Amino acid sequence: MESVDAIVVGAGHNGLVAANMLADAGWDVLVLEATAEPGGAVRSGHVTAPGYLSDLFSSFYPLGYASPVLRRLDLPIRWTHAPDVFTHLLPDGRAATVSRDLDRTMASMERFAPGDGERWKHAYEDWQAVSGRILDAMLSPFPPVRSGLGLLGRVGVAGALRLGRRLVLSARQLGSELFAGEGGPLALAGCALHTDLSPEEAGSGVFGWLLAMLGQEVGWPVPVGGAQQITSALVERLESRGGRIAYETPVSRVLIARGRAVGVRSAGGGDYRARRAVVADVPAPAFYLDLVGSRWLPPRLVEDLAHFRWDGSTVKVDWAVAGKMPWGNPDASGAGTVHLGGDMDGLSRYAAHLAVGEMPPHPFLLLGQMTTADPSHSPDGTESVWAYSHLPHRESWSAGEIDEHVARMEAVVDEHAPGFGDLVVGRHVFSPADLQRENPSLVGGAVGGGTSAAFQQLFLRPIPGLGRADTPIDRLFLASSSAHPGGGVHGAPGSNAARAALARDRALTGGAYRAVISAANRAIYRSAP
Ligand SMILES: Cc1cc2nc3c(=O)[nH]c(=O)nc-3n(C[C@H](O)[C@H](O)[C@H](O)COP(=O)(O)OP(=O)(O)OC[C@H]3O[C@@H](n4cnc5c(N)ncnc54)[C@H](O)[C@@H]3O)c2cc1C
């Protein structure tokens, strides 16, 4: 049986971040990946037409660029930007544009209501005063004591109270408090819909604010050469430190002895021994129920898992476009990302359809103009484009339902870019089932590793508990986006898991660390009286 210090299950970016950090500490690390490729939802490929590169899943990386976790790994990635960050197109053709050039954003917001340019500037100044501390608090292990105290020191008790209120506001409410016109609120609500949060949902305001303001501050950059560059950099860094990756090796079981993770079994029957830790970059339900198994878990944890909620299913379409996008409003031409398909009420209606389990008749789309962001994506004068849109979370959709939804998506694009359909020379569709086939962690096409709703955040993610990577099984850690702080390419769940594994392993303090975690878990998962 092969024996290493740590086994990492899954070569998504979180698994690779964890593997790199453990290798940095001198550990012998083996990553077992179910598919033939590393990267999980951070990959690129040629799927539409020759010469057109597509980012198969994620493609814009404001969180990755700003993440202290990825910065510490010092990856040799060359970042580039579209001229504008994003544009929200309204049904009447108007555009709300966010650009790294503050004056340009202000001018766009001002067109919606006199004074909204200045209001945007104030909102941005508020963000800038706390952005570093918020990112540190968000992307470090829970509870973020040091960064939380730093934030409190910066804003004071009065500011902390208002910040606390902002954390639970809906995007509609926050937008209406910050702006007089429609542009600013739509910028926030469109950004909130990068998660599964509707404009009415508690917490959608802060997600919208975070993504929009990060866009203002650092843009939504992409790696030159596509998403794959992030994965390749992580893989090369790991291999240069002696770490290894075995592909087409799905893990079916965590091996446990006397309450401690001691290795894993692959679906092919191979056993691998882990001397110090097993770190899993897999979704929480598969991790606990399939890989660990309920007999090793406190019954109360298994009950809590029954309430774990996925985010919506996703349909993603990539197009090879033999020209520039024929936008009706030229303001969208320079944007890396375009939000399409609704004013505020339209976004709420779209979200309401998803909430009641119906196909949205007029979908909201996130659309990426990848050649505008990075010219290496397709020949000069052409565009490599993708768009994705959500469906209610379901594991199976008929081919007819998917075709219908793709037709609706294309109709929305055509409404805003008349003649788009005539320019398409290649198309590739990922249905929810296709997404899951390419990456078994994208269960039902859910892109976030579980809902971003407030009831599944912080110490409630993935289930009520410590909000940490530690589990009730000694030396077993959860490193995927199902763990705090959730989806997005920022590496924090991977980093949190590696830090927990290293803390558990420390010669002098590891035992005490384990005792505290065990006692806390016993209290949290004690059976209901
Ligand atoms: C269509 C789409 C668009 C997105 N857009 C963006 C974006 O623009 N910007 C952004 O920041 N984020 C975006 N995201 C979200 C982001 O990509 C994910 O949150 C992030 O990649 C999750 O990383 P991860 O390492 O936790 O999991 P994953 O990337 O899903 O990786 C998990 C890995 O584990 C492997 N695996 C699963 N089970 C097993 C097993 N039993 N044994 C072995 N291996 C296993 C999988 O094959 C996979 O390689 C997007 C996601 C999708 C799907």
Coordinates of C-alpha atoms and ligand atoms in Angstrom, one line a residue:
M1 CA 0.0 0.0 0.0
E2 CA 1.4 3.4 -1.0
S3 CA 2.0 5.5 2.1
V4 CA 2.4 9.3 2.2
D5 CA 2.1 12.1 4.7
A6 CA -1.1 13.6 3.2
I7 CA -3.7 12.5 0.7
V8 CA -5.6 15.2 -1.0
V9 CA -8.9 14.0 -2.6
G10 CA -9.6 16.1 -5.7
A11 CA -7.3 18.3 -7.8
G12 CA -9.6 21.4 -7.9
H13 CA -7.9 24.6 -7.1
N14 CA -8.7 24.2 -3.4
G15 CA -7.2 20.7 -3.3
L16 CA -4.1 22.0 -5.2
V17 CA -3.8 25.0 -2.8
A18 CA -3.9 22.6 0.2
A19 CA -1.5 20.2 -1.4
N20 CA 1.0 23.1 -2.2
M21 CA 0.8 24.4 1.4
L22 CA 1.4 20.9 2.9
A23 CA 4.3 20.3 0.4
D24 CA 5.7 23.7 1.5
A25 CA 5.8 22.4 5.0
G26 CA 7.9 19.4 3.8
W27 CA 5.1 16.9 3.7
D28 CA 5.0 14.1 1.1
V29 CA 1.7 14.8 -0.7
L30 CA -0.4 12.7 -3.1
V31 CA -3.4 14.1 -4.8
L32 CA -6.0 11.7 -6.1
E33 CA -8.2 13.1 -8.9
A34 CA -11.3 11.4 -10.3
T35 CA -11.1 12.8 -13.8
A36 CA -8.3 12.9 -16.4
E37 CA -7.5 16.6 -15.8
P38 CA -6.5 18.8 -12.9
G39 CA -8.3 22.0 -12.0
G40 CA -11.9 21.1 -11.4
A41 CA -13.9 24.2 -12.4
V42 CA -10.7 26.1 -13.4
R43 CA -9.9 24.8 -16.9
S44 CA -9.8 25.9 -20.5
G45 CA -10.2 24.0 -23.8
H46 CA -11.0 24.3 -27.5
V47 CA -14.7 23.2 -27.7
T48 CA -16.4 25.6 -30.1
A49 CA -14.4 26.1 -33.3
P50 CA -10.7 25.9 -34.2
G51 CA -8.7 28.8 -32.9
Y52 CA -11.3 29.7 -30.2
L53 CA -10.2 29.1 -26.6
S54 CA -13.0 28.7 -24.0
D55 CA -12.7 28.8 -20.3
L56 CA -14.8 25.7 -19.6
F57 CA -16.2 26.8 -16.2
S58 CA -14.9 29.9 -14.3
S59 CA -13.2 32.7 -16.1
F60 CA -13.0 36.0 -14.2
Y61 CA -11.0 36.1 -11.0
P62 CA -11.4 39.2 -8.9
L63 CA -11.3 37.0 -5.8
G64 CA -8.3 35.1 -7.0
Y65 CA -6.4 38.2 -7.8
A66 CA -7.2 39.9 -4.5
S67 CA -6.9 36.7 -2.4
P68 CA -4.0 36.8 0.2
V69 CA -4.0 32.9 -0.1
L70 CA -3.1 32.8 -3.7
R71 CA -0.8 35.8 -3.4
R72 CA 1.2 33.9 -0.8
L73 CA 1.7 31.1 -3.3
D74 CA 3.4 33.6 -5.6
L75 CA 2.1 31.9 -8.8
P76 CA 3.6 33.1 -12.1
I77 CA 0.3 34.3 -13.6
R78 CA 0.1 37.2 -16.0
W79 CA -3.2 39.0 -15.4
T80 CA -5.0 41.1 -18.0
H81 CA -8.2 43.1 -18.1
A82 CA -11.0 44.1 -20.4
P83 CA -11.3 47.9 -20.9
D84 CA -14.4 47.8 -18.6
V85 CA -15.2 45.5 -15.8
F86 CA -18.8 44.8 -16.4
T87 CA -22.0 46.3 -17.9
H88 CA -25.5 45.6 -16.9
L89 CA -27.8 46.0 -19.9
L90 CA -31.4 47.0 -19.1
P91 CA -34.4 45.7 -21.2
D92 CA -34.7 49.3 -22.6
G93 CA -31.1 49.2 -23.8
R94 CA -29.6 51.5 -21.2
A95 CA -26.3 50.3 -19.7
A96 CA -24.8 50.6 -16.2
T97 CA -21.1 50.2 -16.5
V98 CA -18.4 49.6 -13.9
S99 CA -14.9 50.5 -15.0
R100 CA -11.6 50.5 -13.1
D101 CA -11.6 54.2 -14.1
L102 CA -13.7 55.7 -11.3
D103 CA -14.7 58.7 -13.4
R104 CA -16.0 56.5 -16.1
T105 CA -18.2 54.5 -13.6
M106 CA -19.4 57.7 -12.0
A107 CA -20.4 59.1 -15.4
S108 CA -22.3 55.9 -16.2
M109 CA -24.2 55.9 -12.8
E110 CA -24.9 59.6 -13.2
R111 CA -26.9 58.9 -16.3
F112 CA -29.5 57.1 -14.2
A113 CA -30.0 59.9 -11.6
P114 CA -28.3 63.2 -10.8
G115 CA -25.9 62.6 -7.9
D116 CA -25.6 58.8 -8.4
G117 CA -22.0 59.3 -9.7
E118 CA -21.0 60.9 -6.4
R119 CA -23.1 58.3 -4.5
W120 CA -21.1 55.5 -6.2
K121 CA -17.8 57.3 -5.3
H122 CA -19.0 57.4 -1.6
A123 CA -19.9 53.7 -1.6
Y124 CA -16.5 53.0 -3.1
E125 CA -14.7 55.1 -0.5
D126 CA -16.6 53.2 2.2
W127 CA -15.4 49.9 0.7
Q128 CA -11.8 51.1 0.3
A129 CA -11.7 51.9 4.0
V130 CA -12.3 48.3 4.9
S131 CA -11.6 46.2 1.8
G132 CA -8.3 44.7 2.9
R133 CA -9.6 43.8 6.3
I134 CA -12.8 42.3 5.0
L135 CA -10.9 40.1 2.5
D136 CA -8.6 39.0 5.3
A137 CA -11.5 38.2 7.6
M138 CA -13.4 36.4 4.9
L139 CA -10.5 34.3 3.6
S140 CA -8.9 33.2 6.8
P141 CA -10.0 30.3 9.1
F142 CA -13.2 30.9 11.1
P143 CA -13.4 32.6 13.6
P144 CA -11.3 35.4 12.1
V145 CA -10.2 36.8 15.4
R146 CA -7.2 38.9 14.4
S147 CA -8.7 40.3 11.2
G148 CA -12.0 40.8 12.9
L149 CA -10.4 42.8 15.7
G150 CA -8.5 44.8 13.0
L151 CA -11.8 45.6 11.3
L152 CA -13.4 46.6 14.6
G153 CA -10.5 48.8 15.3
R154 CA -10.9 50.5 11.9
V155 CA -14.6 51.1 11.9
G156 CA -15.4 51.3 15.7
V157 CA -18.5 49.9 17.4
A158 CA -20.8 52.3 15.6
G159 CA -19.4 51.3 12.2
A160 CA -19.4 47.6 13.1
L161 CA -23.1 47.8 13.9
R162 CA -23.9 49.3 10.5
L163 CA -21.6 46.9 8.7
G164 CA -23.4 44.0 10.5
R165 CA -26.7 45.4 9.2
R166 CA -25.2 45.6 5.7
L167 CA -24.2 41.9 5.9
V168 CA -27.9 40.9 6.0
L169 CA -29.4 43.4 3.6
S170 CA -30.9 42.3 0.3
A171 CA -29.4 43.8 -2.8
R172 CA -32.7 45.6 -3.6
Q173 CA -32.7 47.2 -0.2
L174 CA -29.0 48.1 -0.2
G175 CA -29.2 49.5 -3.7
S176 CA -32.2 51.7 -2.8
E177 CA -30.3 53.0 0.3
L178 CA -27.2 53.8 -1.7
F179 CA -28.6 55.2 -5.0
A180 CA -31.4 57.2 -6.4
G181 CA -31.5 55.7 -9.9
E182 CA -31.6 52.2 -11.3
G183 CA -27.9 51.8 -12.4
G184 CA -26.2 51.3 -9.0
P185 CA -28.8 48.9 -7.6
L186 CA -28.7 46.8 -10.8
A187 CA -24.9 46.7 -10.7
L188 CA -25.2 45.2 -7.1
A189 CA -28.1 42.9 -7.9
G190 CA -26.5 41.5 -11.1
C191 CA -23.3 40.8 -9.1
A192 CA -25.3 39.1 -6.3
L193 CA -26.7 36.8 -9.0
H194 CA -23.2 35.4 -9.6
T195 CA -24.3 33.5 -6.5
D196 CA -27.7 32.0 -6.1
L197 CA -29.0 35.0 -4.2
S198 CA -32.1 36.8 -5.4
P199 CA -32.3 40.6 -5.1
E200 CA -34.7 40.1 -2.2
E201 CA -32.6 37.6 -0.2
A202 CA -30.9 38.4 3.0
G203 CA -27.1 38.7 2.3
S204 CA -27.4 39.4 -1.4
G205 CA -26.6 43.0 -0.8
V206 CA -23.2 42.3 0.6
F207 CA -22.3 39.8 -2.1
G208 CA -23.2 42.3 -4.7
W209 CA -21.3 45.1 -2.9
L210 CA -18.2 42.9 -2.6
L211 CA -18.1 41.9 -6.3
A212 CA -19.0 45.3 -7.6
M213 CA -16.6 47.2 -5.4
L214 CA -13.8 44.7 -6.0
G215 CA -14.4 45.3 -9.7
Q216 CA -14.0 49.0 -9.1
E217 CA -10.8 48.5 -7.1
V218 CA -8.9 45.7 -8.9
G219 CA -11.1 44.9 -11.9
W220 CA -12.2 41.3 -12.8
P221 CA -8.9 40.1 -14.2
V222 CA -8.3 37.0 -16.3
P223 CA -5.0 35.2 -16.7
V224 CA -3.3 35.7 -20.1
G225 CA -3.9 32.3 -21.8
G226 CA -7.1 31.5 -19.9
A227 CA -8.3 29.9 -16.7
Q228 CA -6.0 26.9 -17.3
Q229 CA -3.0 29.0 -16.4
I230 CA -4.1 29.1 -12.8
T231 CA -4.3 25.4 -12.6
S232 CA -1.1 24.8 -14.5
A233 CA 0.7 27.2 -12.2
L234 CA -0.6 25.3 -9.1
V235 CA 0.3 21.9 -10.6
E236 CA 3.8 22.9 -11.6
R237 CA 4.4 24.5 -8.2
L238 CA 3.2 21.4 -6.4
E239 CA 5.3 19.0 -8.6
S240 CA 8.4 21.2 -8.2
R241 CA 8.1 20.5 -4.4
G242 CA 7.7 16.7 -4.9
G243 CA 3.9 16.5 -4.7
R244 CA 2.3 14.1 -7.1
I245 CA -1.2 13.8 -8.8
A246 CA -2.8 10.5 -9.8
Y247 CA -5.5 11.0 -12.4
E248 CA -8.6 8.9 -13.1
T249 CA -8.5 7.8 -9.5
P250 CA -11.9 8.6 -7.9
V251 CA -11.8 8.0 -4.2
S252 CA -14.8 6.0 -2.9
R253 CA -13.9 5.7 0.8
V254 CA -12.0 7.4 3.6
L255 CA -10.4 4.7 5.7
I256 CA -10.9 5.2 9.4
A257 CA -9.5 3.4 12.3
R258 CA -10.2 4.2 16.0
G259 CA -11.8 7.5 15.0
R260 CA -8.9 8.7 12.9
A261 CA -8.5 9.0 9.1
V262 CA -5.7 6.7 8.1
G263 CA -6.1 6.7 4.3
V264 CA -8.5 6.3 1.4
R265 CA -9.7 3.6 -1.0
S266 CA -10.1 4.4 -4.7
A267 CA -13.1 3.2 -6.7
G268 CA -10.7 0.8 -8.4
G269 CA -10.0 -0.9 -5.0
G270 CA -6.5 0.6 -4.4
D271 CA -5.8 1.6 -0.8
Y272 CA -3.5 4.6 0.0
R273 CA -2.2 5.2 3.5
A274 CA -2.1 8.8 4.9
R275 CA 0.3 9.1 7.9
R276 CA -0.7 12.7 8.9
A277 CA -3.9 13.9 7.1
V278 CA -6.6 13.3 4.6
V279 CA -7.8 16.5 3.0
A280 CA -10.9 16.3 0.8
D281 CA -11.8 18.8 -2.0
V282 CA -15.2 17.3 -2.6
P283 CA -18.8 18.6 -1.8
A284 CA -20.0 18.2 1.7
P285 CA -22.8 15.6 1.1
A286 CA -20.5 13.3 -1.0
F287 CA -17.7 13.8 1.5
Y288 CA -19.7 12.9 4.7
L289 CA -22.2 10.4 3.3
D290 CA -20.3 8.6 0.6
L291 CA -16.6 8.9 1.5
V292 CA -16.9 8.8 5.3
G293 CA -20.2 7.0 5.8
S294 CA -22.8 7.8 8.4
R295 CA -21.7 5.0 10.8
W296 CA -18.6 7.1 11.6
L297 CA -20.6 10.3 12.2
P298 CA -22.6 11.7 15.0
P299 CA -26.3 11.1 14.1
R300 CA -27.0 14.8 14.6
L301 CA -24.5 15.8 11.9
V302 CA -26.2 13.4 9.5
E303 CA -29.5 15.0 10.3
D304 CA -28.1 18.4 9.7
L305 CA -26.8 17.3 6.3
A306 CA -30.4 16.5 5.2
H307 CA -30.9 20.3 5.3
F308 CA -27.8 21.1 3.2
R309 CA -29.0 23.1 0.2
W310 CA -27.4 23.2 -3.2
D311 CA -27.3 26.3 -5.3
G312 CA -29.1 26.3 -8.7
S313 CA -28.5 24.1 -11.7
T314 CA -26.5 25.8 -14.4
V315 CA -26.6 25.7 -18.2
K316 CA -23.4 27.1 -19.8
V317 CA -23.1 27.9 -23.5
D318 CA -19.8 28.8 -25.3
W319 CA -19.9 30.4 -28.7
A320 CA -17.3 31.1 -31.4
V321 CA -18.3 34.5 -32.8
A322 CA -16.9 35.5 -36.2
G323 CA -16.8 39.2 -35.4
K324 CA -17.2 41.5 -32.5
M325 CA -20.5 41.3 -30.6
P326 CA -23.1 43.5 -32.3
W327 CA -24.3 45.2 -29.2
G328 CA -27.2 47.6 -29.6
N329 CA -25.7 49.7 -26.9
P330 CA -22.0 50.1 -27.6
D331 CA -21.3 50.6 -23.9
A332 CA -21.2 46.8 -23.6
S333 CA -18.4 46.5 -26.2
G334 CA -15.6 47.0 -23.8
A335 CA -16.9 45.0 -20.9
G336 CA -15.4 41.7 -19.9
T337 CA -18.7 40.6 -18.4
V338 CA -22.2 41.6 -19.5
H339 CA -25.3 41.1 -17.3
L340 CA -28.3 40.6 -19.5
G341 CA -32.0 39.9 -19.0
G342 CA -33.7 42.2 -16.6
D343 CA -34.3 45.3 -14.6
M344 CA -34.6 44.9 -10.9
D345 CA -38.2 43.5 -11.1
G346 CA -37.1 41.3 -14.0
L347 CA -34.3 39.9 -11.8
S348 CA -36.7 39.3 -9.0
R349 CA -39.1 37.5 -11.3
Y350 CA -36.3 35.3 -12.7
A351 CA -35.3 34.4 -9.1
A352 CA -38.9 33.7 -8.1
H353 CA -39.2 31.2 -11.0
L354 CA -36.1 29.4 -9.7
A355 CA -37.4 29.5 -6.2
V356 CA -40.7 27.8 -7.1
G357 CA -38.9 25.2 -9.4
E358 CA -40.0 26.6 -12.8
M359 CA -37.9 27.2 -15.9
P360 CA -37.5 31.0 -16.0
P361 CA -39.2 32.2 -19.3
H362 CA -36.9 35.2 -19.5
P363 CA -33.5 34.1 -18.0
F364 CA -30.9 36.4 -16.5
L365 CA -27.5 35.7 -18.2
L366 CA -23.9 36.3 -17.2
L367 CA -22.0 36.7 -20.4
G368 CA -18.2 36.8 -20.8
Q369 CA -16.4 38.4 -23.8
M370 CA -13.2 36.6 -23.4
T371 CA -11.3 38.0 -26.4
T372 CA -12.1 41.5 -25.2
A373 CA -10.6 40.5 -21.8
D374 CA -7.6 38.5 -23.3
P375 CA -6.9 38.6 -27.0
S376 CA -5.3 35.1 -26.9
H377 CA -8.8 33.6 -26.7
S378 CA -9.6 34.0 -30.5
P379 CA -8.3 35.6 -33.7
D380 CA -8.3 39.3 -34.1
G381 CA -11.7 40.8 -34.8
T382 CA -13.6 37.8 -33.4
E383 CA -14.9 36.9 -30.0
S384 CA -14.9 33.8 -27.8
V385 CA -18.1 34.2 -25.8
W386 CA -19.8 32.3 -23.0
A387 CA -23.0 32.8 -21.1
Y388 CA -24.5 30.9 -18.3
S389 CA -27.9 30.9 -16.6
H390 CA -29.5 29.1 -13.8
L391 CA -32.3 26.6 -13.6
P392 CA -33.9 25.3 -10.3
H393 CA -31.6 22.8 -8.7
R394 CA -32.5 19.4 -10.1
E395 CA -30.2 16.5 -11.0
S396 CA -32.0 15.5 -14.2
W397 CA -33.2 17.6 -17.1
S398 CA -34.5 16.3 -20.5
A399 CA -32.6 17.2 -23.7
G400 CA -35.7 19.0 -24.8
E401 CA -35.8 21.2 -21.7
I402 CA -32.1 22.1 -22.1
D403 CA -32.6 22.9 -25.8
E404 CA -35.5 25.1 -24.9
H405 CA -33.5 26.9 -22.3
V406 CA -30.6 27.4 -24.6
A407 CA -33.0 28.9 -27.2
R408 CA -34.3 31.3 -24.6
M409 CA -30.7 32.3 -23.6
E410 CA -29.8 32.9 -27.3
A411 CA -33.0 35.0 -27.7
V412 CA -31.9 37.2 -24.8
V413 CA -28.5 37.7 -26.3
D414 CA -30.0 38.5 -29.7
E415 CA -32.4 41.0 -28.2
H416 CA -29.4 43.0 -27.0
A417 CA -27.0 42.2 -29.8
P418 CA -29.2 41.9 -33.0
G419 CA -27.5 39.7 -35.6
F420 CA -25.5 37.8 -33.0
G421 CA -26.9 34.4 -34.2
D422 CA -25.6 35.1 -37.7
L423 CA -22.1 35.5 -36.4
V424 CA -22.0 32.3 -34.5
V425 CA -19.6 29.7 -36.1
G426 CA -19.4 27.3 -33.3
R427 CA -21.4 26.4 -30.2
H428 CA -20.9 24.1 -27.2
V429 CA -23.5 23.5 -24.5
F430 CA -22.9 22.2 -21.0
S431 CA -26.2 21.0 -19.5
P432 CA -26.2 20.5 -15.7
A433 CA -25.5 16.8 -16.3
D434 CA -22.6 17.6 -18.6
L435 CA -21.1 19.9 -16.0
Q436 CA -21.3 17.1 -13.4
R437 CA -19.8 14.6 -15.9
E438 CA -16.8 16.8 -16.5
N439 CA -16.4 17.5 -12.7
P440 CA -18.3 15.3 -10.3
S441 CA -18.2 18.1 -7.7
L442 CA -20.6 20.2 -9.8
V443 CA -23.6 18.2 -8.6
G444 CA -26.7 19.0 -10.7
G445 CA -24.7 21.8 -12.3
A446 CA -24.4 23.7 -8.9
V447 CA -21.5 26.1 -9.3
G448 CA -21.0 27.3 -5.7
G449 CA -20.6 24.0 -3.7
G450 CA -23.9 24.8 -2.0
T451 CA -26.2 27.9 -1.6
S452 CA -24.7 31.2 -0.6
A453 CA -27.8 31.9 1.5
A454 CA -27.1 33.4 5.0
F455 CA -28.3 30.2 6.7
Q456 CA -25.4 28.3 5.1
Q457 CA -22.6 30.8 5.7
L458 CA -19.7 31.2 8.3
F459 CA -20.2 28.7 11.1
L460 CA -23.4 27.4 9.4
R461 CA -21.3 26.2 6.3
P462 CA -21.7 23.5 5.2
I463 CA -23.9 22.6 8.3
P464 CA -24.1 24.2 11.8
G465 CA -20.7 23.7 13.4
L466 CA -17.3 25.4 13.8
G467 CA -17.1 26.8 10.3
R468 CA -13.7 25.2 10.1
A469 CA -12.1 22.6 7.9
D470 CA -11.8 20.2 10.9
T471 CA -14.4 17.4 11.1
P472 CA -15.4 15.0 13.9
I473 CA -12.9 12.5 12.5
D474 CA -9.4 13.1 13.6
R475 CA -6.9 14.1 10.8
L476 CA -9.7 14.5 8.3
F477 CA -10.4 17.9 6.8
L478 CA -12.9 19.4 4.3
A479 CA -11.2 21.7 1.7
S480 CA -13.9 22.3 -0.9
S481 CA -16.1 25.3 -1.7
S482 CA -18.8 23.6 0.5
A483 CA -16.7 24.8 3.4
H484 CA -16.4 28.3 4.7
P485 CA -16.0 30.8 2.9
G486 CA -17.6 29.0 -0.1
G487 CA -17.5 29.2 -3.8
G488 CA -15.2 31.3 -6.0
V489 CA -11.6 30.9 -7.0
H490 CA -9.7 32.3 -4.0
G491 CA -8.2 29.1 -2.4
A492 CA -9.5 29.9 1.1
P493 CA -11.1 26.5 1.8
G494 CA -8.0 24.7 0.6
S495 CA -5.8 27.0 2.7
N496 CA -8.0 26.6 5.8
A497 CA -7.8 22.8 5.5
A498 CA -4.0 22.8 5.1
R499 CA -3.6 25.2 8.1
A500 CA -5.9 23.0 10.2
A501 CA -4.0 19.8 9.2
L502 CA -0.7 21.5 10.1
A503 CA -2.0 22.7 13.5
R504 CA -3.3 19.2 14.3
D505 CA 0.1 17.7 13.4
R506 CA 2.3 20.1 15.5
A507 CA 4.4 18.1 18.0
L508 CA 3.8 20.2 21.1
T509 CA 0.4 21.7 20.5
G510 CA -1.4 19.2 18.1
G511 CA -2.8 17.1 20.9
A512 CA -4.3 20.1 22.6
Y513 CA -5.7 21.4 19.3
R514 CA -7.4 18.1 18.7
A515 CA -8.8 18.0 22.2
V516 CA -10.4 21.4 21.8
I517 CA -11.9 20.6 18.4
S518 CA -13.2 17.2 19.7
A519 CA -14.8 18.8 22.7
A520 CA -16.5 21.5 20.6
N521 CA -17.7 18.9 18.1
R522 CA -19.1 16.7 20.9
A523 CA -21.0 19.7 22.2
I524 CA -22.3 20.8 18.8
Y525 CA -23.4 17.3 17.6
R526 CA -24.7 16.0 21.0
S527 CA -28.0 14.3 20.3
A528 CA -31.1 16.4 21.0
P529 CA -32.5 15.6 24.4
Ligands
LIG1 C1 -19.7 27.5 -14.9 C2 -18.9 28.0 -13.7 C3 -18.5 29.4 -13.7 C4 -17.9 29.9 -12.6 N1 -17.4 31.2 -12.7 C5 -16.5 31.7 -11.8 C6 -15.8 32.8 -12.0 O1 -15.8 33.4 -13.1 N2 -15.0 33.3 -11.0 C7 -14.8 32.6 -9.8 O2 -14.1 33.0 -8.9 N3 -15.5 31.4 -9.6 C8 -16.4 30.9 -10.5 N4 -17.0 29.7 -10.4 C9 -16.9 29.0 -9.1 C10 -15.5 28.4 -8.9 O3 -15.1 27.9 -10.1 C11 -15.6 27.2 -7.9 O4 -16.2 27.8 -6.7 C12 -14.2 26.7 -7.6 O5 -13.6 26.3 -8.7 C13 -14.4 25.5 -6.6 O6 -13.1 24.9 -6.4 P1 -12.9 23.5 -5.6 O7 -11.5 23.2 -5.6 O8 -13.6 23.7 -4.3 O9 -13.8 22.5 -6.4 P2 -13.8 22.0 -7.9 O10 -13.1 23.0 -8.8 O11 -15.1 21.5 -8.3 O12 -12.8 20.7 -7.9 C14 -13.1 19.5 -7.3 C15 -12.2 18.4 -7.9 O13 -12.4 17.3 -7.1 C16 -12.5 16.2 -8.0 N5 -13.3 15.1 -7.3 C17 -14.6 15.2 -6.9 N6 -14.9 14.1 -6.2 C18 -13.8 13.3 -6.2 C19 -13.5 12.0 -5.7 N7 -14.5 11.2 -5.0 N8 -12.3 11.5 -5.9 C20 -11.3 12.2 -6.5 N9 -11.6 13.4 -7.0 C21 -12.8 13.9 -6.9 C22 -13.3 16.7 -9.2 O14 -13.1 15.9 -10.3 C23 -12.6 18.1 -9.3 O15 -11.4 18.0 -10.1 C24 -17.6 29.1 -11.5 C25 -18.0 27.8 -11.4 C26 -18.7 27.2 -12.6 C27 -19.0 25.8 -12.5

